[in-house]
Amino acid sequence: MDLQKTGALIARARKEKGLTQQQLARQLHISHTTVSKWERGESLPELATLVAIAELFEVSLDELVRGGTVSAPPSAPAQKRKTSNRAIVTT
């Protein structure tokens, strides 16, 4: 978890929504100084607040915590299934 990246994402998303720190703070029921600390990378929101921020800014929790867009993991090679050369005989 990178506090600087997460803070930068919160600041960027807040500005894109046209919100001031004070307005965001009111929506989340916290102080504007708390928002400022997040955006400067000095602290992180509590889990319940992270969920509310993710919903407000329409980003995943993963993106929010990582501080940016999350790319899909590389696909793993398909595992070969072992097959038997034995025939099944029923009587």
JSON list of N, CA and C in Angstrom, two decimals, residues 73-82:
[
{"chain": "A", "resi": 73, "resn": "PRO", "atom": "N", "xyz": [-4.22, -9.48, -14.08]},
{"chain": "A", "resi": 73, "resn": "PRO", "atom": "CA", "xyz": [-3.01, -10.29, -13.94]},
{"chain": "A", "resi": 73, "resn": "PRO", "atom": "C", "xyz": [-2.79, -11.10, -15.21]},
{"chain": "A", "resi": 74, "resn": "PRO", "atom": "N", "xyz": [-1.54, -11.38, -15.53]},
{"chain": "A", "resi": 74, "resn": "PRO", "atom": "CA", "xyz": [-1.30, -12.19, -16.72]},
{"chain": "A", "resi": 74, "resn": "PRO", "atom": "C", "xyz": [-1.96, -13.55, -16.57]},
{"chain": "A", "resi": 75, "resn": "SER", "atom": "N", "xyz": [-2.51, -14.04, -17.66]},
{"chain": "A", "resi": 75, "resn": "SER", "atom": "CA", "xyz": [-3.21, -15.32, -17.55]},
{"chain": "A", "resi": 75, "resn": "SER", "atom": "C", "xyz": [-2.20, -16.44, -17.38]},
{"chain": "A", "resi": 76, "resn": "ALA", "atom": "N", "xyz": [-2.56, -17.34, -16.51]},
{"chain": "A", "resi": 76, "resn": "ALA", "atom": "CA", "xyz": [-1.69, -18.49, -16.24]},
{"chain": "A", "resi": 76, "resn": "ALA", "atom": "C", "xyz": [-1.82, -19.48, -17.39]},
{"chain": "A", "resi": 77, "resn": "PRO", "atom": "N", "xyz": [-0.75, -20.16, -17.71]},
{"chain": "A", "resi": 77, "resn": "PRO", "atom": "CA", "xyz": [-0.87, -21.17, -18.76]},
{"chain": "A", "resi": 77, "resn": "PRO", "atom": "C", "xyz": [-1.85, -22.25, -18.35]},
{"chain": "A", "resi": 78, "resn": "ALA", "atom": "N", "xyz": [-2.59, -22.73, -19.30]},
{"chain": "A", "resi": 78, "resn": "ALA", "atom": "CA", "xyz": [-3.58, -23.77, -19.02]},
{"chain": "A", "resi": 78, "resn": "ALA", "atom": "C", "xyz": [-2.87, -25.01, -18.52]},
{"chain": "A", "resi": 79, "resn": "GLN", "atom": "N", "xyz": [-3.41, -25.57, -17.47]},
{"chain": "A", "resi": 79, "resn": "GLN", "atom": "CA", "xyz": [-2.81, -26.79, -16.94]},
{"chain": "A", "resi": 79, "resn": "GLN", "atom": "C", "xyz": [-3.29, -27.97, -17.77]},
{"chain": "A", "resi": 80, "resn": "LYS", "atom": "N", "xyz": [-2.35, -28.79, -18.12]},
{"chain": "A", "resi": 80, "resn": "LYS", "atom": "CA", "xyz": [-2.71, -29.98, -18.89]},
{"chain": "A", "resi": 80, "resn": "LYS", "atom": "C", "xyz": [-3.32, -31.00, -17.95]},
{"chain": "A", "resi": 81, "resn": "ARG", "atom": "N", "xyz": [-4.38, -31.55, -18.41]},
{"chain": "A", "resi": 81, "resn": "ARG", "atom": "CA", "xyz": [-5.07, -32.55, -17.62]},
{"chain": "A", "resi": 81, "resn": "ARG", "atom": "C", "xyz": [-4.48, -33.91, -17.93]},
{"chain": "A", "resi": 82, "resn": "LYS", "atom": "N", "xyz": [-4.11, -34.61, -16.88]},
{"chain": "A", "resi": 82, "resn": "LYS", "atom": "CA", "xyz": [-3.57, -35.95, -17.07]},
{"chain": "A", "resi": 82, "resn": "LYS", "atom": "C", "xyz": [-4.69, -36.89, -17.46]}
]
